[in-house]
Amino acid sequence: MRNAFIEELVSLAETHDHIALIVGDLGYGVIEPFADRFPDRFVNAGIAEQNMAGLAAGMASEGYHVFTYSIANFPTFRCAEQIRNDIGYHGMAVTTVAVGGGLAYGALGYSHHAVQDYALMRCMPGMIIAAPGDAMEVRACMRWLVANPGPSYLRIGKAGEPVYHHAVPEISPGRWVPVRKGEHWDERALLATGAALGAALERADGAPVYSMPLWGMASKAVQPEMVARHARVETLEDHLIDGGFGAWMMEAMIGHGDLAGRIAPIALDPSVCGMVASQAVLNKAGGLTL
């Protein structure tokens, strides 16, 4: 996914001269195509993520759409105050990019596990969560984010993920993107966000599978109509259930009768927070994959 991100960023920057990239002293071997092509729009902020977010907000106030890039927790939890006060509150066009969402860096331990990031970012008014399920959805998210600049959080995998779409899908906030058709669609459906899309396909057993790569506070209103079409909707995410995607879906059902009872969240068990292993091992240990 990170290669699709940088390829799409370079392509978009060719025609949008206000796109800039700031990295937290990492990404080398990945970000050179942008840094070499647009050296006047590239900054290495060093290992100083709070400064990176503040710098991004300042550049955005001068008309740039800035992408900040670092591993998992570092561009989010380390600079939550700057994202909340400098970027979110002022509605700045800054996309915080976290590479290695979920347990992609599972072998590096808890400091590199991003399993509470949805909870942090989705409670900020105006923040769009972009959690693509494969490289095609990465490209779709990038195009949407650039066309709709504002505070946003792009959570991507690391490298080597499967590709499930044959072409770049059409997406919009809150839209359920069909990934695989199924039988008895009115009885059971699976809805994933981010890299949990693979787990949804694994668990489908003939049921239809959807992905939701864009969501946030403002897109809750369209969810009850979609949930009402199915007797049971299983949501999947590589995140803890608390403050996550499934909890967001259940919040969206408030005031809509018993629809919340149709949602069955499948998320990571908190026990994985004390473990160190590969992403595949941790996802299975956490109950996400079979």
PDB file of C-alpha atoms in Angstrom:
ATOM      1  CA  MET A   1       0.000   0.000   0.000  1.00  0.00           C
ATOM      2  CA  ARG A   2       2.833   2.429   0.734  1.00  0.00           C
ATOM      3  CA  ASN A   3       4.118   2.137  -2.834  1.00  0.00           C
ATOM      4  CA  ALA A   4       0.635   2.873  -4.186  1.00  0.00           C
ATOM      5  CA  PHE A   5       0.476   5.875  -1.842  1.00  0.00           C
ATOM      6  CA  ILE A   6       3.720   7.427  -3.067  1.00  0.00           C
ATOM      7  CA  GLU A   7       2.960   6.663  -6.735  1.00  0.00           C
ATOM      8  CA  GLU A   8      -0.421   8.332  -6.458  1.00  0.00           C
ATOM      9  CA  LEU A   9       1.029  11.270  -4.499  1.00  0.00           C
ATOM     10  CA  VAL A  10       3.623  11.923  -7.228  1.00  0.00           C
ATOM     11  CA  SER A  11       0.971  11.656  -9.941  1.00  0.00           C
ATOM     12  CA  LEU A  12      -1.359  14.079  -8.163  1.00  0.00           C
ATOM     13  CA  ALA A  13       1.478  16.504  -7.379  1.00  0.00           C
ATOM     14  CA  GLU A  14       2.253  16.781 -11.095  1.00  0.00           C
ATOM     15  CA  THR A  15      -1.018  18.647 -11.595  1.00  0.00           C
ATOM     16  CA  HIS A  16      -1.554  20.079  -8.094  1.00  0.00           C
ATOM     17  CA  ASP A  17       1.350  22.369  -7.233  1.00  0.00           C
ATOM     18  CA  HIS A  18       0.080  22.891  -3.683  1.00  0.00           C
ATOM     19  CA  ILE A  19       0.719  19.281  -2.567  1.00  0.00           C
ATOM     20  CA  ALA A  20       3.605  18.875  -0.117  1.00  0.00           C
ATOM     21  CA  LEU A  21       5.101  15.961   1.836  1.00  0.00           C
ATOM     22  CA  ILE A  22       6.702  16.043   5.285  1.00  0.00           C
ATOM     23  CA  VAL A  23       8.260  12.899   6.764  1.00  0.00           C
ATOM     24  CA  GLY A  24       9.402  12.081  10.260  1.00  0.00           C
ATOM     25  CA  ASP A  25      12.895  10.951   9.251  1.00  0.00           C
ATOM     26  CA  LEU A  26      11.778   7.695   7.688  1.00  0.00           C
ATOM     27  CA  GLY A  27      10.368   6.258   4.521  1.00  0.00           C
ATOM     28  CA  TYR A  28      13.655   6.235   2.669  1.00  0.00           C
ATOM     29  CA  GLY A  29      13.536   3.665  -0.086  1.00  0.00           C
ATOM     30  CA  VAL A  30       9.886   4.660  -0.562  1.00  0.00           C
ATOM     31  CA  ILE A  31       9.525   8.444  -0.660  1.00  0.00           C
ATOM     32  CA  GLU A  32      12.425   9.282  -3.034  1.00  0.00           C
ATOM     33  CA  PRO A  33      10.192   9.518  -6.137  1.00  0.00           C
ATOM     34  CA  PHE A  34       8.464  12.507  -4.513  1.00  0.00           C
ATOM     35  CA  ALA A  35      11.521  14.018  -2.796  1.00  0.00           C
ATOM     36  CA  ASP A  36      13.597  13.890  -5.990  1.00  0.00           C
ATOM     37  CA  ARG A  37      10.833  15.186  -8.263  1.00  0.00           C
ATOM     38  CA  PHE A  38       9.590  17.965  -5.946  1.00  0.00           C
ATOM     39  CA  PRO A  39      12.472  18.956  -3.634  1.00  0.00           C
ATOM     40  CA  ASP A  40      10.884  22.348  -2.939  1.00  0.00           C
ATOM     41  CA  ARG A  41       7.761  20.645  -1.608  1.00  0.00           C
ATOM     42  CA  PHE A  42       9.495  17.999   0.518  1.00  0.00           C
ATOM     43  CA  VAL A  43      10.650  18.373   4.132  1.00  0.00           C
ATOM     44  CA  ASN A  44      12.296  15.910   6.499  1.00  0.00           C
ATOM     45  CA  ALA A  45      11.120  17.155   9.891  1.00  0.00           C
ATOM     46  CA  GLY A  46      13.339  14.724  11.749  1.00  0.00           C
ATOM     47  CA  ILE A  47      12.245  12.644  14.728  1.00  0.00           C
ATOM     48  CA  ALA A  48      10.020  15.481  15.954  1.00  0.00           C
ATOM     49  CA  GLU A  49       6.460  14.542  15.074  1.00  0.00           C
ATOM     50  CA  GLN A  50       4.856  17.383  17.038  1.00  0.00           C
ATOM     51  CA  ASN A  51       6.893  19.867  15.021  1.00  0.00           C
ATOM     52  CA  MET A  52       5.986  17.977  11.850  1.00  0.00           C
ATOM     53  CA  ALA A  53       2.260  18.426  12.551  1.00  0.00           C
ATOM     54  CA  GLY A  54       2.694  22.084  13.506  1.00  0.00           C
ATOM     55  CA  LEU A  55       4.736  22.777  10.387  1.00  0.00           C
ATOM     56  CA  ALA A  56       2.088  21.056   8.268  1.00  0.00           C
ATOM     57  CA  ALA A  57      -0.647  23.231   9.787  1.00  0.00           C
ATOM     58  CA  GLY A  58       1.391  26.355   9.067  1.00  0.00           C
ATOM     59  CA  MET A  59       1.992  25.365   5.445  1.00  0.00           C
ATOM     60  CA  ALA A  60      -1.690  24.474   5.037  1.00  0.00           C
ATOM     61  CA  SER A  61      -2.629  27.945   6.278  1.00  0.00           C
ATOM     62  CA  GLU A  62      -0.612  29.282   3.315  1.00  0.00           C
ATOM     63  CA  GLY A  63      -2.500  27.168   0.787  1.00  0.00           C
ATOM     64  CA  TYR A  64      -0.717  23.824   0.740  1.00  0.00           C
ATOM     65  CA  HIS A  65      -2.304  20.400   1.103  1.00  0.00           C
ATOM     66  CA  VAL A  66       0.283  18.704   3.282  1.00  0.00           C
ATOM     67  CA  PHE A  67       0.779  14.970   3.789  1.00  0.00           C
ATOM     68  CA  THR A  68       2.674  14.045   6.966  1.00  0.00           C
ATOM     69  CA  TYR A  69       4.134  10.542   6.912  1.00  0.00           C
ATOM     70  CA  SER A  70       5.450   8.259   9.612  1.00  0.00           C
ATOM     71  CA  ILE A  71       4.987   4.824  11.162  1.00  0.00           C
ATOM     72  CA  ALA A  72       1.735   3.889  12.852  1.00  0.00           C
ATOM     73  CA  ASN A  73       1.476   5.659  16.223  1.00  0.00           C
ATOM     74  CA  PHE A  74       4.135   8.326  15.715  1.00  0.00           C
ATOM     75  CA  PRO A  75       2.219  10.803  13.482  1.00  0.00           C
ATOM     76  CA  THR A  76      -0.950  10.360  15.587  1.00  0.00           C
ATOM     77  CA  PHE A  77      -0.543   9.742  19.320  1.00  0.00           C
ATOM     78  CA  ARG A  78       2.754  11.599  19.623  1.00  0.00           C
ATOM     79  CA  CYS A  79       1.231  14.784  18.207  1.00  0.00           C
ATOM     80  CA  ALA A  80      -2.437  14.468  19.165  1.00  0.00           C
ATOM     81  CA  GLU A  81      -2.536  18.014  20.573  1.00  0.00           C
ATOM     82  CA  GLN A  82      -1.177  19.554  17.360  1.00  0.00           C
ATOM     83  CA  ILE A  83      -3.631  17.530  15.254  1.00  0.00           C
ATOM     84  CA  ARG A  84      -6.524  18.544  17.503  1.00  0.00           C
ATOM     85  CA  ASN A  85      -5.701  22.236  17.969  1.00  0.00           C
ATOM     86  CA  ASP A  86      -3.642  23.288  14.937  1.00  0.00           C
ATOM     87  CA  ILE A  87      -5.084  21.058  12.211  1.00  0.00           C
ATOM     88  CA  GLY A  88      -8.565  19.880  13.206  1.00  0.00           C
ATOM     89  CA  TYR A  89      -9.861  22.977  14.964  1.00  0.00           C
ATOM     90  CA  HIS A  90      -8.804  25.232  12.102  1.00  0.00           C
ATOM     91  CA  GLY A  91      -9.922  22.842   9.367  1.00  0.00           C
ATOM     92  CA  MET A  92      -6.492  22.706   7.763  1.00  0.00           C
ATOM     93  CA  ALA A  93      -5.813  20.634   4.642  1.00  0.00           C
ATOM     94  CA  VAL A  94      -3.448  18.196   6.312  1.00  0.00           C
ATOM     95  CA  THR A  95      -3.551  14.459   5.756  1.00  0.00           C
ATOM     96  CA  THR A  96      -1.839  12.521   8.520  1.00  0.00           C
ATOM     97  CA  VAL A  97      -0.487   9.341   6.940  1.00  0.00           C
ATOM     98  CA  ALA A  98       0.236   6.342   9.154  1.00  0.00           C
ATOM     99  CA  VAL A  99       2.085   3.514   7.452  1.00  0.00           C
ATOM    100  CA  GLY A 100       1.726   0.100   9.043  1.00  0.00           C
ATOM    101  CA  GLY A 101      -1.750   0.446  10.523  1.00  0.00           C
ATOM    102  CA  GLY A 102      -3.051  -2.243  12.837  1.00  0.00           C
ATOM    103  CA  LEU A 103      -0.411  -4.848  13.625  1.00  0.00           C
ATOM    104  CA  ALA A 104       1.678  -4.525  10.460  1.00  0.00           C
ATOM    105  CA  TYR A 105       4.701  -3.770  12.645  1.00  0.00           C
ATOM    106  CA  GLY A 106       3.721  -6.415  15.174  1.00  0.00           C
ATOM    107  CA  ALA A 107       7.241  -7.748  15.554  1.00  0.00           C
ATOM    108  CA  LEU A 108       8.473  -4.340  16.762  1.00  0.00           C
ATOM    109  CA  GLY A 109       6.228  -4.362  19.821  1.00  0.00           C
ATOM    110  CA  TYR A 110       3.520  -2.242  21.397  1.00  0.00           C
ATOM    111  CA  SER A 111       5.083   1.140  20.525  1.00  0.00           C
ATOM    112  CA  HIS A 112       4.567   0.266  16.845  1.00  0.00           C
ATOM    113  CA  HIS A 113       1.072  -1.272  17.154  1.00  0.00           C
ATOM    114  CA  ALA A 114      -1.692   1.009  15.839  1.00  0.00           C
ATOM    115  CA  VAL A 115      -4.773  -0.567  17.408  1.00  0.00           C
ATOM    116  CA  GLN A 116      -6.286   2.502  19.113  1.00  0.00           C
ATOM    117  CA  ASP A 117      -5.736   5.083  16.380  1.00  0.00           C
ATOM    118  CA  TYR A 118      -9.310   5.098  15.056  1.00  0.00           C
ATOM    119  CA  ALA A 119     -10.502   5.937  18.570  1.00  0.00           C
ATOM    120  CA  LEU A 120      -8.200   8.959  18.734  1.00  0.00           C
ATOM    121  CA  MET A 121      -8.782  10.338  15.264  1.00  0.00           C
ATOM    122  CA  ARG A 122     -12.507   9.753  14.799  1.00  0.00           C
ATOM    123  CA  CYS A 123     -13.480  11.869  17.810  1.00  0.00           C
ATOM    124  CA  MET A 124     -12.128  15.024  16.170  1.00  0.00           C
ATOM    125  CA  PRO A 125     -14.908  16.991  14.423  1.00  0.00           C
ATOM    126  CA  GLY A 126     -14.391  17.284  10.686  1.00  0.00           C
ATOM    127  CA  MET A 127     -11.769  14.530  10.540  1.00  0.00           C
ATOM    128  CA  ILE A 128     -12.151  12.041   7.675  1.00  0.00           C
ATOM    129  CA  ILE A 129     -10.803   8.540   8.267  1.00  0.00           C
ATOM    130  CA  ALA A 130      -9.332   6.978   5.121  1.00  0.00           C
ATOM    131  CA  ALA A 131      -8.641   3.279   5.710  1.00  0.00           C
ATOM    132  CA  PRO A 132      -8.163   1.501   2.367  1.00  0.00           C
ATOM    133  CA  GLY A 133      -8.423  -2.268   2.111  1.00  0.00           C
ATOM    134  CA  ASP A 134      -5.964  -2.709  -0.748  1.00  0.00           C
ATOM    135  CA  ALA A 135      -3.725  -0.729  -3.113  1.00  0.00           C
ATOM    136  CA  MET A 136      -6.633   0.160  -5.410  1.00  0.00           C
ATOM    137  CA  GLU A 137      -8.492   1.690  -2.490  1.00  0.00           C
ATOM    138  CA  VAL A 138      -5.318   3.600  -1.556  1.00  0.00           C
ATOM    139  CA  ARG A 139      -5.417   5.274  -4.975  1.00  0.00           C
ATOM    140  CA  ALA A 140      -9.144   5.974  -4.657  1.00  0.00           C
ATOM    141  CA  CYS A 141      -8.636   7.516  -1.213  1.00  0.00           C
ATOM    142  CA  MET A 142      -5.765   9.700  -2.426  1.00  0.00           C
ATOM    143  CA  ARG A 143      -7.829  11.083  -5.302  1.00  0.00           C
ATOM    144  CA  TRP A 144     -10.790  11.789  -3.017  1.00  0.00           C
ATOM    145  CA  LEU A 145      -8.656  13.444  -0.334  1.00  0.00           C
ATOM    146  CA  VAL A 146      -6.943  15.758  -2.805  1.00  0.00           C
ATOM    147  CA  ALA A 147     -10.288  16.676  -4.382  1.00  0.00           C
ATOM    148  CA  ASN A 148     -11.740  17.340  -0.921  1.00  0.00           C
ATOM    149  CA  PRO A 149      -8.947  18.940   1.128  1.00  0.00           C
ATOM    150  CA  GLY A 150      -9.371  19.153   4.881  1.00  0.00           C
ATOM    151  CA  PRO A 151      -8.258  17.389   8.058  1.00  0.00           C
ATOM    152  CA  SER A 152      -7.898  13.691   7.280  1.00  0.00           C
ATOM    153  CA  TYR A 153      -6.190  10.533   8.475  1.00  0.00           C
ATOM    154  CA  LEU A 154      -4.892   8.019   5.924  1.00  0.00           C
ATOM    155  CA  ARG A 155      -4.085   4.638   7.484  1.00  0.00           C
ATOM    156  CA  ILE A 156      -2.261   2.288   5.120  1.00  0.00           C
ATOM    157  CA  GLY A 157      -0.549  -1.073   5.387  1.00  0.00           C
ATOM    158  CA  LYS A 158       3.133  -1.649   4.850  1.00  0.00           C
ATOM    159  CA  ALA A 159       3.867  -3.674   1.725  1.00  0.00           C
ATOM    160  CA  GLY A 160       2.915  -6.848  -0.078  1.00  0.00           C
ATOM    161  CA  GLU A 161      -0.809  -6.793   0.723  1.00  0.00           C
ATOM    162  CA  PRO A 162      -3.206  -8.644  -1.640  1.00  0.00           C
ATOM    163  CA  VAL A 163      -5.154  -6.606  -4.191  1.00  0.00           C
ATOM    164  CA  TYR A 164      -8.896  -7.345  -4.249  1.00  0.00           C
ATOM    165  CA  HIS A 165     -10.253  -4.793  -6.745  1.00  0.00           C
ATOM    166  CA  HIS A 166      -9.726  -5.075 -10.502  1.00  0.00           C
ATOM    167  CA  ALA A 167      -9.806  -1.285 -10.891  1.00  0.00           C
ATOM    168  CA  VAL A 168      -9.818   1.821  -8.738  1.00  0.00           C
ATOM    169  CA  PRO A 169     -13.277   1.810  -7.098  1.00  0.00           C
ATOM    170  CA  GLU A 170     -15.610   4.746  -6.707  1.00  0.00           C
ATOM    171  CA  ILE A 171     -15.711   5.835  -3.083  1.00  0.00           C
ATOM    172  CA  SER A 172     -17.234   8.523  -0.907  1.00  0.00           C
ATOM    173  CA  PRO A 173     -17.559   8.939   2.872  1.00  0.00           C
ATOM    174  CA  GLY A 174     -19.815   6.313   4.406  1.00  0.00           C
ATOM    175  CA  ARG A 175     -20.324   4.395   1.155  1.00  0.00           C
ATOM    176  CA  TRP A 176     -20.293   0.606   1.267  1.00  0.00           C
ATOM    177  CA  VAL A 177     -18.019  -0.475  -1.597  1.00  0.00           C
ATOM    178  CA  PRO A 178     -18.929  -3.939  -2.963  1.00  0.00           C
ATOM    179  CA  VAL A 179     -15.951  -6.304  -3.003  1.00  0.00           C
ATOM    180  CA  ARG A 180     -17.560  -9.713  -3.448  1.00  0.00           C
ATOM    181  CA  LYS A 181     -21.147 -10.641  -4.228  1.00  0.00           C
ATOM    182  CA  GLY A 182     -22.820 -13.258  -2.097  1.00  0.00           C
ATOM    183  CA  GLU A 183     -25.902 -15.333  -1.587  1.00  0.00           C
ATOM    184  CA  HIS A 184     -28.755 -14.489   0.779  1.00  0.00           C
ATOM    185  CA  TRP A 185     -27.476 -10.920   1.003  1.00  0.00           C
ATOM    186  CA  ASP A 186     -30.492  -9.877   3.043  1.00  0.00           C
ATOM    187  CA  GLU A 187     -29.560 -12.334   5.807  1.00  0.00           C
ATOM    188  CA  ARG A 188     -25.861 -11.647   6.454  1.00  0.00           C
ATOM    189  CA  ALA A 189     -23.243  -9.214   5.176  1.00  0.00           C
ATOM    190  CA  LEU A 190     -19.663  -8.418   6.133  1.00  0.00           C
ATOM    191  CA  LEU A 191     -18.389  -4.834   6.240  1.00  0.00           C
ATOM    192  CA  ALA A 192     -14.675  -4.151   6.714  1.00  0.00           C
ATOM    193  CA  THR A 193     -12.512  -1.088   6.949  1.00  0.00           C
ATOM    194  CA  GLY A 194      -8.790  -0.954   6.276  1.00  0.00           C
ATOM    195  CA  ALA A 195      -6.616  -4.038   6.051  1.00  0.00           C
ATOM    196  CA  ALA A 196      -9.310  -6.125   7.760  1.00  0.00           C
ATOM    197  CA  LEU A 197     -10.831  -6.566   4.310  1.00  0.00           C
ATOM    198  CA  GLY A 198      -8.826  -9.772   3.881  1.00  0.00           C
ATOM    199  CA  ALA A 199     -10.249 -11.142   7.138  1.00  0.00           C
ATOM    200  CA  ALA A 200     -13.777 -10.348   5.936  1.00  0.00           C
ATOM    201  CA  LEU A 201     -13.242 -12.281   2.728  1.00  0.00           C
ATOM    202  CA  GLU A 202     -11.834 -15.169   4.728  1.00  0.00           C
ATOM    203  CA  ARG A 203     -14.927 -15.262   6.940  1.00  0.00           C
ATOM    204  CA  ALA A 204     -17.555 -14.606   4.250  1.00  0.00           C
ATOM    205  CA  ASP A 205     -18.687 -18.207   3.647  1.00  0.00           C
ATOM    206  CA  GLY A 206     -20.808 -17.093   0.712  1.00  0.00           C
ATOM    207  CA  ALA A 207     -22.083 -13.843   2.227  1.00  0.00           C
ATOM    208  CA  PRO A 208     -21.528 -10.509   0.445  1.00  0.00           C
ATOM    209  CA  VAL A 209     -18.459  -8.495   1.473  1.00  0.00           C
ATOM    210  CA  TYR A 210     -18.195  -4.706   1.503  1.00  0.00           C
ATOM    211  CA  SER A 211     -15.406  -2.276   2.292  1.00  0.00           C
ATOM    212  CA  MET A 212     -15.760   1.210   3.749  1.00  0.00           C
ATOM    213  CA  PRO A 213     -12.496   3.067   3.068  1.00  0.00           C
ATOM    214  CA  LEU A 214     -13.833   6.532   3.986  1.00  0.00           C
ATOM    215  CA  TRP A 215     -15.800   7.366   7.126  1.00  0.00           C
ATOM    216  CA  GLY A 216     -16.133   9.897   9.913  1.00  0.00           C
ATOM    217  CA  MET A 217     -18.632  11.738  12.094  1.00  0.00           C
ATOM    218  CA  ALA A 218     -20.501  13.259   9.163  1.00  0.00           C
ATOM    219  CA  SER A 219     -21.144   9.935   7.418  1.00  0.00           C
ATOM    220  CA  LYS A 220     -22.987   8.207  10.258  1.00  0.00           C
ATOM    221  CA  ALA A 221     -26.354   9.413   8.986  1.00  0.00           C
ATOM    222  CA  VAL A 222     -26.338   7.188   5.880  1.00  0.00           C
ATOM    223  CA  GLN A 223     -25.601   3.956   7.775  1.00  0.00           C
ATOM    224  CA  PRO A 224     -29.055   2.998   9.164  1.00  0.00           C
ATOM    225  CA  GLU A 225     -30.525   2.662   5.657  1.00  0.00           C
ATOM    226  CA  MET A 226     -27.729   0.271   4.675  1.00  0.00           C
ATOM    227  CA  VAL A 227     -27.892  -1.800   7.860  1.00  0.00           C
ATOM    228  CA  ALA A 228     -31.686  -2.138   7.536  1.00  0.00           C
ATOM    229  CA  ARG A 229     -31.175  -4.179   4.342  1.00  0.00           C
ATOM    230  CA  HIS A 230     -29.518  -7.021   6.248  1.00  0.00           C
ATOM    231  CA  ALA A 231     -30.570  -9.134   9.219  1.00  0.00           C
ATOM    232  CA  ARG A 232     -26.952  -9.245  10.444  1.00  0.00           C
ATOM    233  CA  VAL A 233     -23.928  -7.072   9.627  1.00  0.00           C
ATOM    234  CA  GLU A 234     -20.527  -8.264  10.827  1.00  0.00           C
ATOM    235  CA  THR A 235     -18.019  -5.414  10.996  1.00  0.00           C
ATOM    236  CA  LEU A 236     -14.286  -6.170  10.862  1.00  0.00           C
ATOM    237  CA  GLU A 237     -11.296  -4.048  11.846  1.00  0.00           C
ATOM    238  CA  ASP A 238      -7.683  -4.510  12.959  1.00  0.00           C
ATOM    239  CA  HIS A 239      -8.296  -2.250  15.962  1.00  0.00           C
ATOM    240  CA  LEU A 240      -9.646  -2.750  19.459  1.00  0.00           C
ATOM    241  CA  ILE A 241     -13.440  -2.719  19.665  1.00  0.00           C
ATOM    242  CA  ASP A 242     -13.426   0.262  22.037  1.00  0.00           C
ATOM    243  CA  GLY A 243     -13.629   3.448  19.986  1.00  0.00           C
ATOM    244  CA  GLY A 244     -13.259   1.530  16.747  1.00  0.00           C
ATOM    245  CA  PHE A 245     -15.197   1.025  13.529  1.00  0.00           C
ATOM    246  CA  GLY A 246     -17.796  -1.411  14.870  1.00  0.00           C
ATOM    247  CA  ALA A 247     -18.496   0.897  17.800  1.00  0.00           C
ATOM    248  CA  TRP A 248     -18.853   3.775  15.308  1.00  0.00           C
ATOM    249  CA  MET A 249     -21.427   1.752  13.353  1.00  0.00           C
ATOM    250  CA  MET A 250     -23.391   0.990  16.518  1.00  0.00           C
ATOM    251  CA  GLU A 251     -23.353   4.682  17.467  1.00  0.00           C
ATOM    252  CA  ALA A 252     -24.787   5.429  14.013  1.00  0.00           C
ATOM    253  CA  MET A 253     -27.836   3.293  14.877  1.00  0.00           C
ATOM    254  CA  ILE A 254     -28.810   5.396  17.917  1.00  0.00           C
ATOM    255  CA  GLY A 255     -32.403   6.499  17.446  1.00  0.00           C
ATOM    256  CA  HIS A 256     -33.138   3.837  14.822  1.00  0.00           C
ATOM    257  CA  GLY A 257     -34.960   1.144  16.771  1.00  0.00           C
ATOM    258  CA  ASP A 258     -33.274  -2.209  17.089  1.00  0.00           C
ATOM    259  CA  LEU A 259     -30.833  -1.792  14.191  1.00  0.00           C
ATOM    260  CA  ALA A 260     -27.855  -1.685  16.563  1.00  0.00           C
ATOM    261  CA  GLY A 261     -28.722  -5.275  17.501  1.00  0.00           C
ATOM    262  CA  ARG A 262     -28.067  -6.370  13.918  1.00  0.00           C
ATOM    263  CA  ILE A 263     -24.411  -5.325  14.117  1.00  0.00           C
ATOM    264  CA  ALA A 264     -21.868  -7.904  15.258  1.00  0.00           C
ATOM    265  CA  PRO A 265     -18.417  -6.259  15.630  1.00  0.00           C
ATOM    266  CA  ILE A 266     -15.340  -8.420  15.072  1.00  0.00           C
ATOM    267  CA  ALA A 267     -12.238  -6.633  16.360  1.00  0.00           C
ATOM    268  CA  LEU A 268      -8.940  -7.414  18.059  1.00  0.00           C
ATOM    269  CA  ASP A 269      -8.883  -8.739  21.586  1.00  0.00           C
ATOM    270  CA  PRO A 270      -6.910  -6.414  23.929  1.00  0.00           C
ATOM    271  CA  SER A 271      -4.679  -9.357  24.861  1.00  0.00           C
ATOM    272  CA  VAL A 272      -2.627  -8.738  21.705  1.00  0.00           C
ATOM    273  CA  CYS A 273      -1.360  -5.485  23.226  1.00  0.00           C
ATOM    274  CA  GLY A 274       1.114  -7.440  25.319  1.00  0.00           C
ATOM    275  CA  MET A 275       2.334  -9.668  22.523  1.00  0.00           C
ATOM    276  CA  VAL A 276       5.146  -9.417  19.969  1.00  0.00           C
ATOM    277  CA  ALA A 277       4.823 -11.434  16.767  1.00  0.00           C
ATOM    278  CA  SER A 278       4.112 -11.124  13.062  1.00  0.00           C
ATOM    279  CA  GLN A 279       0.959  -9.403  11.832  1.00  0.00           C
ATOM    280  CA  ALA A 280      -0.569 -12.700  10.749  1.00  0.00           C
ATOM    281  CA  VAL A 281       0.099 -14.365  14.105  1.00  0.00           C
ATOM    282  CA  LEU A 282      -1.241 -11.415  16.094  1.00  0.00           C
ATOM    283  CA  ASN A 283      -4.371 -11.028  13.961  1.00  0.00           C
ATOM    284  CA  LYS A 284      -5.183 -14.681  14.562  1.00  0.00           C
ATOM    285  CA  ALA A 285      -4.356 -14.503  18.262  1.00  0.00           C
ATOM    286  CA  GLY A 286      -6.545 -11.415  18.549  1.00  0.00           C
ATOM    287  CA  GLY A 287      -9.513 -13.186  16.986  1.00  0.00           C
ATOM    288  CA  LEU A 288      -9.642 -11.207  13.738  1.00  0.00           C
ATOM    289  CA  THR A 289      -8.678 -14.005  11.375  1.00  0.00           C
ATOM    290  CA  LEU A 290      -9.590 -17.691  11.555  1.00  0.00           C
TER     291      LEU A 290
END
